[in-house]
Coordinates of C-alpha atoms in Angstrom, one line a residue:
M1368 CA -89.7 108.9 -53.1
S1369 CA -86.9 110.3 -55.0
G1370 CA -89.0 113.7 -55.7
V1371 CA -92.0 111.7 -57.0
H1372 CA -95.2 111.8 -54.9
P1373 CA -96.6 108.1 -55.1
L1374 CA -100.3 109.6 -55.6
E1375 CA -98.6 110.7 -59.0
I1376 CA -97.5 107.6 -59.9
I1377 CA -101.0 105.8 -58.7
A1378 CA -103.2 108.5 -60.4
A1379 CA -100.9 108.0 -63.6
K1380 CA -101.6 104.4 -63.9
R1381 CA -105.2 104.6 -62.9
D1382 CA -105.5 107.1 -65.9
G1383 CA -103.6 104.4 -68.4
R1384 CA -100.7 107.0 -68.5
E1385 CA -97.2 105.2 -69.1
H1386 CA -94.7 105.5 -66.4
T1387 CA -91.2 106.7 -67.0
E1388 CA -88.3 104.6 -66.0
G1389 CA -87.6 107.1 -63.1
Q1390 CA -91.0 106.8 -61.8
I1391 CA -90.8 103.1 -62.1
R1392 CA -87.3 103.1 -60.0
A1393 CA -88.9 105.6 -57.7
L1394 CA -91.8 103.1 -56.9
V1395 CA -89.7 100.2 -56.4
S1396 CA -87.3 101.9 -54.1
A1397 CA -90.0 103.0 -52.1
V1398 CA -91.3 99.5 -52.0
A1399 CA -88.1 97.8 -51.2
D1400 CA -87.4 100.6 -48.2
G1401 CA -90.7 100.6 -46.9
S1402 CA -91.3 104.2 -47.2
M1403 CA -94.5 103.4 -49.3
P1404 CA -97.4 102.3 -47.1
D1405 CA -99.0 99.0 -48.2
Y1406 CA -102.3 100.8 -49.2
Q1407 CA -100.6 102.8 -51.6
V1408 CA -98.6 99.8 -53.1
A1409 CA -101.6 97.8 -53.1
A1410 CA -103.7 101.0 -55.1
W1411 CA -100.8 101.0 -57.5
L1412 CA -100.9 97.0 -58.2
M1413 CA -104.5 97.4 -58.8
A1414 CA -104.2 100.0 -61.4
A1415 CA -101.5 98.1 -62.9
R1416 CA -103.5 95.0 -63.1
I1417 CA -106.6 96.9 -64.9
R1418 CA -104.8 99.2 -67.0
G1419 CA -101.8 97.0 -67.7
L1420 CA -98.1 97.8 -68.5
T1421 CA -96.2 98.1 -71.7
H1422 CA -93.0 96.2 -72.4
A1423 CA -91.2 99.3 -71.4
E1424 CA -92.6 99.7 -68.1
T1425 CA -92.5 96.0 -67.6
L1426 CA -88.7 96.1 -68.2
A1427 CA -87.9 98.8 -66.2
L1428 CA -90.1 97.1 -63.0
T1429 CA -88.1 94.1 -63.7
L1430 CA -84.8 95.8 -63.6
A1431 CA -85.6 97.9 -60.8
M1432 CA -86.8 94.8 -58.8
R1433 CA -83.5 93.1 -59.8
D1434 CA -81.4 96.0 -58.5
S1435 CA -83.2 96.2 -55.3
G1436 CA -81.0 93.5 -53.6
A1437 CA -78.0 91.6 -54.0
R1438 CA -77.0 90.1 -57.6
L1439 CA -75.0 86.8 -58.2
D1440 CA -71.9 87.1 -60.0
L1441 CA -71.2 83.8 -61.9
R1442 CA -68.4 85.1 -64.4
A1443 CA -66.0 83.2 -62.7
L1444 CA -67.5 80.1 -63.8
P1445 CA -66.4 78.9 -67.3
G1446 CA -68.8 78.8 -70.2
V1447 CA -72.3 79.7 -70.7
K1448 CA -74.4 79.6 -67.6
V1449 CA -77.9 78.2 -68.0
D1450 CA -80.7 78.4 -65.7
K1451 CA -84.3 76.5 -65.7
H1452 CA -87.7 77.7 -64.4
S1453 CA -91.1 76.3 -64.4
T1454 CA -94.1 78.2 -63.4
G1455 CA -95.2 75.2 -61.4
G1456 CA -97.6 72.3 -61.9
V1457 CA -98.5 68.6 -60.5
G1458 CA -96.1 66.1 -60.4
D1459 CA -93.3 68.2 -62.1
K1460 CA -90.2 66.8 -61.4
T1461 CA -88.4 67.9 -64.7
T1462 CA -85.5 69.8 -62.9
L1463 CA -84.3 66.6 -61.1
V1464 CA -83.8 65.4 -64.8
V1465 CA -82.8 68.4 -66.7
V1466 CA -80.1 69.9 -64.5
P1467 CA -78.2 66.8 -64.5
I1468 CA -78.5 66.3 -68.1
L1469 CA -76.9 69.8 -68.7
A1470 CA -74.0 69.4 -66.1
A1471 CA -73.3 66.1 -67.9
A1472 CA -72.7 68.0 -70.9
G1473 CA -70.3 70.5 -69.2
V1474 CA -73.2 73.3 -69.1
P1475 CA -72.9 74.8 -65.6
V1476 CA -76.1 75.3 -63.6
L1477 CA -76.7 77.3 -60.4
K1478 CA -80.5 76.8 -60.1
M1479 CA -82.5 78.6 -57.3
S1480 CA -85.6 77.0 -56.5
G1481 CA -88.7 77.4 -54.3
R1482 CA -90.9 75.4 -51.9
G1483 CA -94.5 73.9 -53.0
L1484 CA -97.6 76.0 -52.2
G1485 CA -101.4 75.1 -52.8
H1486 CA -101.6 72.2 -55.2
T1487 CA -98.4 72.4 -56.7
G1488 CA -95.1 71.1 -55.4
G1489 CA -91.6 72.5 -54.9
T1490 CA -88.4 71.4 -56.0
L1491 CA -86.7 72.2 -52.6
D1492 CA -89.4 69.9 -50.8
K1493 CA -88.5 67.2 -53.4
L1494 CA -84.8 67.4 -53.0
E1495 CA -84.9 67.5 -49.1
A1496 CA -86.8 64.3 -49.2
V1497 CA -83.4 62.9 -49.8
P1498 CA -82.0 62.0 -46.4
G1499 CA -79.2 64.4 -45.1
L1500 CA -79.5 66.8 -48.0
R1501 CA -79.2 70.5 -47.8
T1502 CA -80.7 73.2 -50.0
D1503 CA -79.3 76.2 -47.6
L1504 CA -76.0 76.8 -49.4
T1505 CA -74.4 80.3 -49.3
S1506 CA -73.9 81.8 -52.8
D1507 CA -70.1 81.1 -52.4
A1508 CA -70.6 77.5 -51.5
A1509 CA -73.2 77.2 -54.5
I1510 CA -70.8 78.5 -57.0
D1511 CA -67.9 76.4 -55.7
Q1512 CA -69.9 73.2 -56.1
V1513 CA -71.0 74.2 -59.8
R1514 CA -67.3 74.8 -60.4
R1515 CA -66.6 71.3 -58.7
V1516 CA -69.7 69.2 -59.6
G1517 CA -71.5 71.0 -62.6
A1518 CA -74.5 72.1 -61.0
A1519 CA -76.2 72.9 -57.6
I1520 CA -79.9 73.3 -56.6
V1521 CA -80.3 75.8 -53.7
G1522 CA -83.1 77.7 -51.9
Q1523 CA -84.1 81.0 -53.2
S1524 CA -82.0 83.6 -51.5
A1525 CA -83.9 86.4 -49.6
E1526 CA -81.2 88.9 -50.8
L1527 CA -82.3 88.7 -54.3
A1528 CA -84.8 91.0 -55.6
P1529 CA -86.3 91.7 -52.0
A1530 CA -88.8 94.5 -53.6
D1531 CA -90.5 91.6 -55.3
G1532 CA -91.1 89.8 -52.1
R1533 CA -93.2 92.7 -50.7
L1534 CA -95.0 93.0 -54.1
Y1535 CA -95.8 89.5 -54.4
A1536 CA -97.2 89.3 -50.7
L1537 CA -99.5 92.3 -51.5
R1538 CA -100.7 91.0 -54.9
D1539 CA -101.7 87.7 -53.0
V1540 CA -103.9 89.6 -50.8
T1541 CA -105.4 92.2 -53.3
A1542 CA -106.5 89.8 -56.2
T1543 CA -103.6 91.3 -58.6
V1544 CA -101.8 87.9 -59.0
D1545 CA -102.9 87.2 -62.2
S1546 CA -101.5 90.2 -64.2
T1547 CA -99.2 89.0 -66.9
P1548 CA -96.7 91.9 -66.5
L1549 CA -96.6 91.4 -62.9
I1550 CA -96.0 87.9 -63.1
A1551 CA -93.4 88.2 -65.9
A1552 CA -91.4 90.8 -63.9
S1553 CA -91.7 88.9 -60.9
I1554 CA -90.0 85.8 -62.4
M1555 CA -87.5 87.5 -64.6
S1556 CA -86.4 89.8 -61.8
K1557 CA -85.1 87.0 -59.7
K1558 CA -83.6 84.9 -62.9
L1559 CA -81.8 88.0 -63.8
A1560 CA -80.4 88.7 -60.4
A1561 CA -79.2 85.0 -60.3
G1562 CA -76.7 85.7 -62.8
A1563 CA -77.2 83.2 -65.6
D1564 CA -76.5 84.0 -69.1
A1565 CA -79.3 82.0 -70.6
L1566 CA -82.6 80.7 -69.2
V1567 CA -85.0 77.8 -70.4
L1568 CA -88.6 78.5 -69.2
D1569 CA -91.3 75.8 -68.8
V1570 CA -94.6 77.9 -68.9
K1571 CA -97.6 75.3 -68.1
A1572 CA -101.1 75.6 -69.0
G1573 CA -104.1 74.0 -67.9
R1574 CA -106.2 72.9 -64.8
G1575 CA -103.1 71.9 -62.7
A1576 CA -101.0 75.1 -63.6
F1577 CA -101.3 78.7 -62.5
M1578 CA -102.1 79.8 -66.3
P1579 CA -105.3 78.1 -66.9
D1580 CA -105.4 77.9 -70.6
E1581 CA -102.8 77.8 -73.4
P1582 CA -103.6 81.4 -74.5
S1583 CA -102.8 82.7 -71.1
A1584 CA -99.7 80.8 -71.0
R1585 CA -98.4 81.7 -74.2
R1586 CA -98.8 85.6 -73.3
L1587 CA -96.8 84.9 -70.3
A1588 CA -94.1 83.1 -72.1
R1589 CA -93.8 85.8 -75.0
A1590 CA -93.6 88.5 -72.2
M1591 CA -90.6 86.6 -70.2
V1592 CA -89.0 86.1 -73.6
A1593 CA -89.1 89.7 -74.6
I1594 CA -87.9 90.8 -71.2
G1595 CA -85.2 88.5 -71.4
A1596 CA -84.0 89.8 -74.9
S1597 CA -84.1 93.3 -73.8
A1598 CA -81.8 92.8 -70.5
G1599 CA -79.3 90.5 -72.5
M1600 CA -80.3 87.1 -71.5
R1601 CA -80.9 84.4 -74.0
V1602 CA -84.4 83.1 -73.0
A1603 CA -86.6 80.1 -74.6
A1604 CA -89.9 79.3 -73.1
A1605 CA -91.9 76.1 -73.7
V1606 CA -95.4 76.2 -73.3
T1607 CA -96.4 72.6 -71.9
A1608 CA -99.6 70.7 -71.2
M1609 CA -100.9 70.7 -67.5
E1610 CA -104.4 69.3 -67.7
E1611 CA -102.9 65.9 -66.0
P1612 CA -100.4 65.2 -63.7
L1613 CA -96.8 65.0 -65.1
G1614 CA -95.6 61.4 -64.7
R1615 CA -97.3 59.0 -62.5
A1616 CA -95.9 60.3 -59.2
V1617 CA -97.2 63.3 -57.2
G1618 CA -95.5 63.7 -53.9
N1619 CA -91.8 64.4 -52.8
A1620 CA -90.2 61.1 -52.2
L1621 CA -92.4 59.7 -54.7
E1622 CA -91.2 62.1 -57.5
V1623 CA -87.6 61.8 -56.6
A1624 CA -87.9 58.3 -56.8
E1625 CA -89.7 58.7 -60.3
A1626 CA -86.9 61.1 -61.4
C1627 CA -84.2 58.8 -60.6
A1628 CA -86.0 56.0 -62.5
V1629 CA -86.1 58.1 -65.6
L1630 CA -82.2 58.7 -65.0
T1631 CA -81.4 55.3 -64.8
G1632 CA -83.8 53.5 -67.0
A1633 CA -85.4 51.5 -64.2
G1634 CA -89.0 50.6 -64.6
D1635 CA -91.6 51.9 -67.2
A1636 CA -90.8 55.5 -67.3
D1637 CA -93.6 58.0 -68.3
D1638 CA -93.3 58.6 -72.1
R1639 CA -94.5 62.4 -71.6
L1640 CA -92.3 62.9 -68.8
V1641 CA -89.2 61.9 -70.6
D1642 CA -90.2 63.5 -73.6
L1643 CA -90.5 66.8 -71.7
C1644 CA -87.2 66.5 -69.9
V1645 CA -85.3 65.5 -73.2
R1646 CA -86.9 68.7 -74.8
L1647 CA -86.1 71.1 -71.9
A1648 CA -82.5 69.8 -71.6
A1649 CA -82.0 70.1 -75.3
E1650 CA -82.9 73.5 -75.4
G1651 CA -80.5 74.3 -72.3
L1652 CA -77.7 72.4 -74.4
R1653 CA -78.4 74.5 -77.4
L1654 CA -78.5 77.8 -75.4
G1655 CA -75.6 76.7 -73.5
G1656 CA -73.3 76.1 -77.0
A1657 CA -73.1 72.3 -76.4
A1658 CA -74.9 71.8 -79.5
T1659 CA -75.8 73.9 -82.5
T1660 CA -78.9 72.5 -83.8
E1661 CA -82.0 71.3 -82.2
A1662 CA -81.8 67.9 -83.9
A1663 CA -78.1 67.5 -82.4
A1664 CA -79.2 68.8 -78.9
M1665 CA -81.9 66.4 -78.7
A1666 CA -79.5 63.6 -79.6
L1667 CA -77.0 64.6 -77.1
A1668 CA -79.7 65.1 -74.4
R1669 CA -81.0 61.5 -75.0
R1670 CA -77.5 60.1 -75.0
L1671 CA -76.5 61.7 -71.9
L1672 CA -79.8 60.3 -70.4
E1673 CA -79.7 56.9 -71.6
G1674 CA -75.9 56.4 -71.3
G1675 CA -75.9 57.1 -67.7
Q1676 CA -74.0 60.2 -67.2
A1677 CA -76.8 62.3 -66.2
A1678 CA -77.5 59.9 -63.5
E1679 CA -73.9 60.2 -62.2
R1680 CA -74.2 64.0 -62.3
L1681 CA -77.2 63.8 -59.8
M1682 CA -75.3 61.4 -57.3
A1683 CA -72.7 64.0 -57.5
L1684 CA -74.9 67.0 -56.8
L1685 CA -76.8 65.1 -53.9
A1686 CA -73.5 63.9 -52.4
A1687 CA -72.1 67.3 -52.7
Q1688 CA -75.1 68.7 -50.7
G1689 CA -74.8 66.2 -48.0
G1690 CA -77.6 63.6 -49.3
D1691 CA -77.4 60.1 -49.6
S1692 CA -76.5 59.8 -53.4
H1693 CA -77.2 56.0 -53.1
V1694 CA -81.1 56.7 -53.7
V1695 CA -80.7 57.3 -57.4
E1696 CA -80.2 53.5 -57.7
R1697 CA -81.9 52.4 -54.6
P1698 CA -84.9 54.6 -54.3
D1699 CA -86.1 52.3 -51.5
L1700 CA -83.9 54.3 -49.2
L1701 CA -86.2 57.6 -49.6
P1702 CA -88.7 58.0 -46.9
R1703 CA -91.7 55.5 -47.5
A1704 CA -95.3 56.0 -46.4
L1705 CA -97.1 53.8 -43.4
E1706 CA -100.3 53.6 -44.9
R1707 CA -101.9 53.2 -48.2
A1708 CA -105.3 52.9 -49.7
T1709 CA -106.7 52.3 -53.6
A1710 CA -109.0 54.2 -55.4
R1711 CA -110.8 52.0 -57.5
A1712 CA -113.1 52.3 -60.8
A1713 CA -116.9 52.7 -59.8
S1714 CA -117.6 51.3 -63.4
A1715 CA -116.0 50.2 -66.5
G1716 CA -114.9 52.5 -69.2
V1717 CA -112.2 54.3 -70.6
V1718 CA -110.2 57.1 -68.7
A1719 CA -111.1 60.3 -70.4
R1720 CA -109.4 62.5 -67.9
V1721 CA -107.4 62.8 -64.8
D1722 CA -108.0 66.2 -63.1
A1723 CA -104.3 67.3 -62.1
R1724 CA -105.7 70.2 -59.9
E1725 CA -107.9 67.6 -57.7
V1726 CA -104.8 65.2 -57.6
G1727 CA -102.6 67.8 -56.5
R1728 CA -105.0 68.9 -53.9
V1729 CA -105.4 65.3 -52.5
A1730 CA -101.7 65.0 -52.2
G1731 CA -101.4 68.1 -50.2
L1732 CA -104.2 66.9 -47.9
L1733 CA -102.2 63.6 -47.4
G1734 CA -99.3 65.7 -46.4
A1735 CA -97.3 66.2 -49.1
G1736 CA -98.0 70.1 -49.7
R1737 CA -98.7 73.0 -47.6
A1738 CA -101.5 75.5 -47.4
R1739 CA -99.5 78.4 -46.0
M1740 CA -95.6 78.7 -46.0
G1741 CA -94.4 77.4 -42.9
D1742 CA -96.4 74.5 -42.9
A1743 CA -94.7 71.1 -42.1
I1744 CA -95.0 68.5 -44.9
D1745 CA -94.7 64.5 -45.0
P1746 CA -91.9 63.6 -47.5
A1747 CA -93.5 60.1 -47.9
A1748 CA -97.0 61.2 -48.5
G1749 CA -98.5 61.6 -52.0
V1750 CA -100.1 59.9 -54.9
L1751 CA -99.2 57.0 -57.3
L1752 CA -101.5 57.2 -60.6
L1753 CA -102.0 53.5 -61.8
R1754 CA -104.2 54.5 -64.7
R1755 CA -103.8 57.4 -67.3
A1756 CA -106.2 59.1 -70.0
G1757 CA -106.8 56.5 -72.6
D1758 CA -106.6 53.6 -70.5
A1759 CA -109.5 51.0 -70.2
V1760 CA -110.8 50.0 -66.8
A1761 CA -113.2 47.3 -65.4
R1762 CA -115.3 48.1 -62.5
G1763 CA -113.1 47.6 -59.2
E1764 CA -109.9 47.7 -60.9
P1765 CA -107.3 50.2 -59.3
L1766 CA -107.1 53.9 -60.8
A1767 CA -104.6 55.4 -58.2
E1768 CA -103.0 55.0 -54.6
A1769 CA -103.1 57.4 -51.9
L1770 CA -99.9 57.1 -49.5
G1771 CA -99.7 58.7 -46.0
G1772 CA -99.1 58.5 -42.2
S1773 CA -102.6 58.3 -41.2
A1774 CA -105.0 55.4 -42.2
E1775 CA -108.2 57.2 -42.1
R1776 CA -106.7 59.8 -44.1
V1777 CA -105.5 58.0 -47.0
R1778 CA -108.9 56.1 -47.0
E1779 CA -110.6 59.5 -47.3
A1780 CA -107.9 60.5 -50.1
A1781 CA -108.6 57.3 -52.2
L1782 CA -112.2 58.2 -52.3
R1783 CA -111.5 61.9 -53.6
L1784 CA -109.1 60.3 -56.0
R1785 CA -111.9 58.3 -57.7
S1786 CA -113.4 61.6 -58.5
A1787 CA -110.5 62.8 -60.0
Y1788 CA -111.1 60.6 -62.8
A1789 CA -113.7 60.8 -65.4
L1790 CA -114.5 58.0 -67.6
G1791 CA -115.9 58.5 -71.3
E1792 CA -114.5 59.5 -74.5
P1793 CA -111.0 60.8 -74.2
A1794 CA -110.0 63.8 -76.1
P1795 CA -107.2 63.6 -78.6
R1796 CA -104.2 63.6 -76.9
R1797 CA -101.7 66.5 -77.9
G1798 CA -98.1 66.2 -77.2
I1799 CA -96.7 67.6 -73.9
V1800 CA -95.1 70.7 -75.5
L1801 CA -97.7 72.8 -76.9
G1802 CA -95.2 75.1 -78.7
W1803 CA -91.9 77.0 -78.1
V1804 CA -91.3 81.1 -77.9
R1805 CA -87.8 81.7 -78.9
R1806 CA -87.8 85.2 -80.2
A1807 CA -89.7 88.5 -79.2
G1808 CA -90.0 91.6 -80.7
R1809 CA -89.9 95.2 -79.0
R1810 CA -93.3 95.0 -77.9
A1811 CA -94.3 91.7 -76.1
Y1812 CA -97.2 93.3 -74.6
T1813 CA -99.1 96.7 -74.7
T1814 CA -101.3 99.0 -72.4
A1815 CA -105.0 97.9 -72.5
R1816 CA -107.9 97.1 -70.4
V1817 CA -106.3 94.0 -69.6
A1818 CA -102.7 93.4 -70.6
R1819 CA -102.2 91.6 -73.7
V1820 CA -99.3 90.2 -75.8
D1821 CA -98.8 91.4 -79.2
G1822 CA -98.1 88.2 -81.1
A1823 CA -96.8 90.1 -84.0
G1824 CA -93.0 90.4 -82.3
A1825 CA -93.1 86.6 -81.3
R1826 CA -92.7 83.5 -83.0
M1827 CA -94.1 80.3 -81.9
L1828 CA -92.2 77.2 -83.2

């Protein structure tokens, strides 16, 4: 371990002492090459979870994990390369709209995405619902596609930040997943290794998100913006609401169809979904130099969306990756469920809340998600929300539909969906974007009993 004994590092963090950059790099090197056994890595993770990490420690951890494997070199691509990342939610299909808008403006995007796990979906699973589409492109093939098409959405390379893979697996079984510095380092190490110049983050808050409330989401957003600033990457983070599902569709093919409807203007697109896509895209346009002000970026994003140029870019992306590009205008070509059942209101009233986490779990039980990596999914399975918060319903009126391959399972899912709806007085509905973090000072968070963000160095806009 490069002259540093693992017990010294564990004891230092246990006692609340700050690590040097050399100690952090020695730790990550030992994690990557396997010379530090799991029980010692787990002990350090628990110490870090309890004692916290300073910004300097977290930056060192991020950069060491970034450097533990390959790094993409996107310098041959012209312009400012922009990436986008969401911390995960229910019904989150924004990537399928945001990336084409950026590409239509000439902002190159090489997006590496993951698969769904638990109650949240994954962009790769959604894309692979498109017949014939491949996401397992090599780095060279992905870069070439960005040069030709403007964008590529591919699977996360195992060669990027491999030390993070081992750390995350151990965090998952040691109750240390919820450490803000560890989460921030995990996300940002992979994003920095992916080679983009700028990054738009969507940090979700609420029942359907990993971060359960707005304060914790803001802490994570500030931490990641501070890491990006220190590492020379331009990063902006939106804190967005995830108490209820985003849009009306939850499930892979269903969400692709909804994203295509947003791009083509077909049907009655969900206002909150459209608003979030435009806001995230506008931030990417601003960071990518396609617009100089927020107002100009918003106007450009809407023009590219409403004018059809973004839909054309998605069609080109799908075709380049072997998929049937006709699904953009003909979503009936996507996989369709054999069975469906309707959840109906047990009484009259006004929908006060739709529990995003429960809807996500029901979609998973129908086959749209997985409990463990490697589980098979049904691309046609999922949930369609027919009523949203604030809608009045009469007894017996439809609330949602469950779709899947088993009649018995969709009937059970419909009963569960009814319990996801709460009738009563709806709370005042806030905008989908709760705030932005666009600037961070030197201290994003500090060592404490539980790591916390120092808001003095960050500005919420």
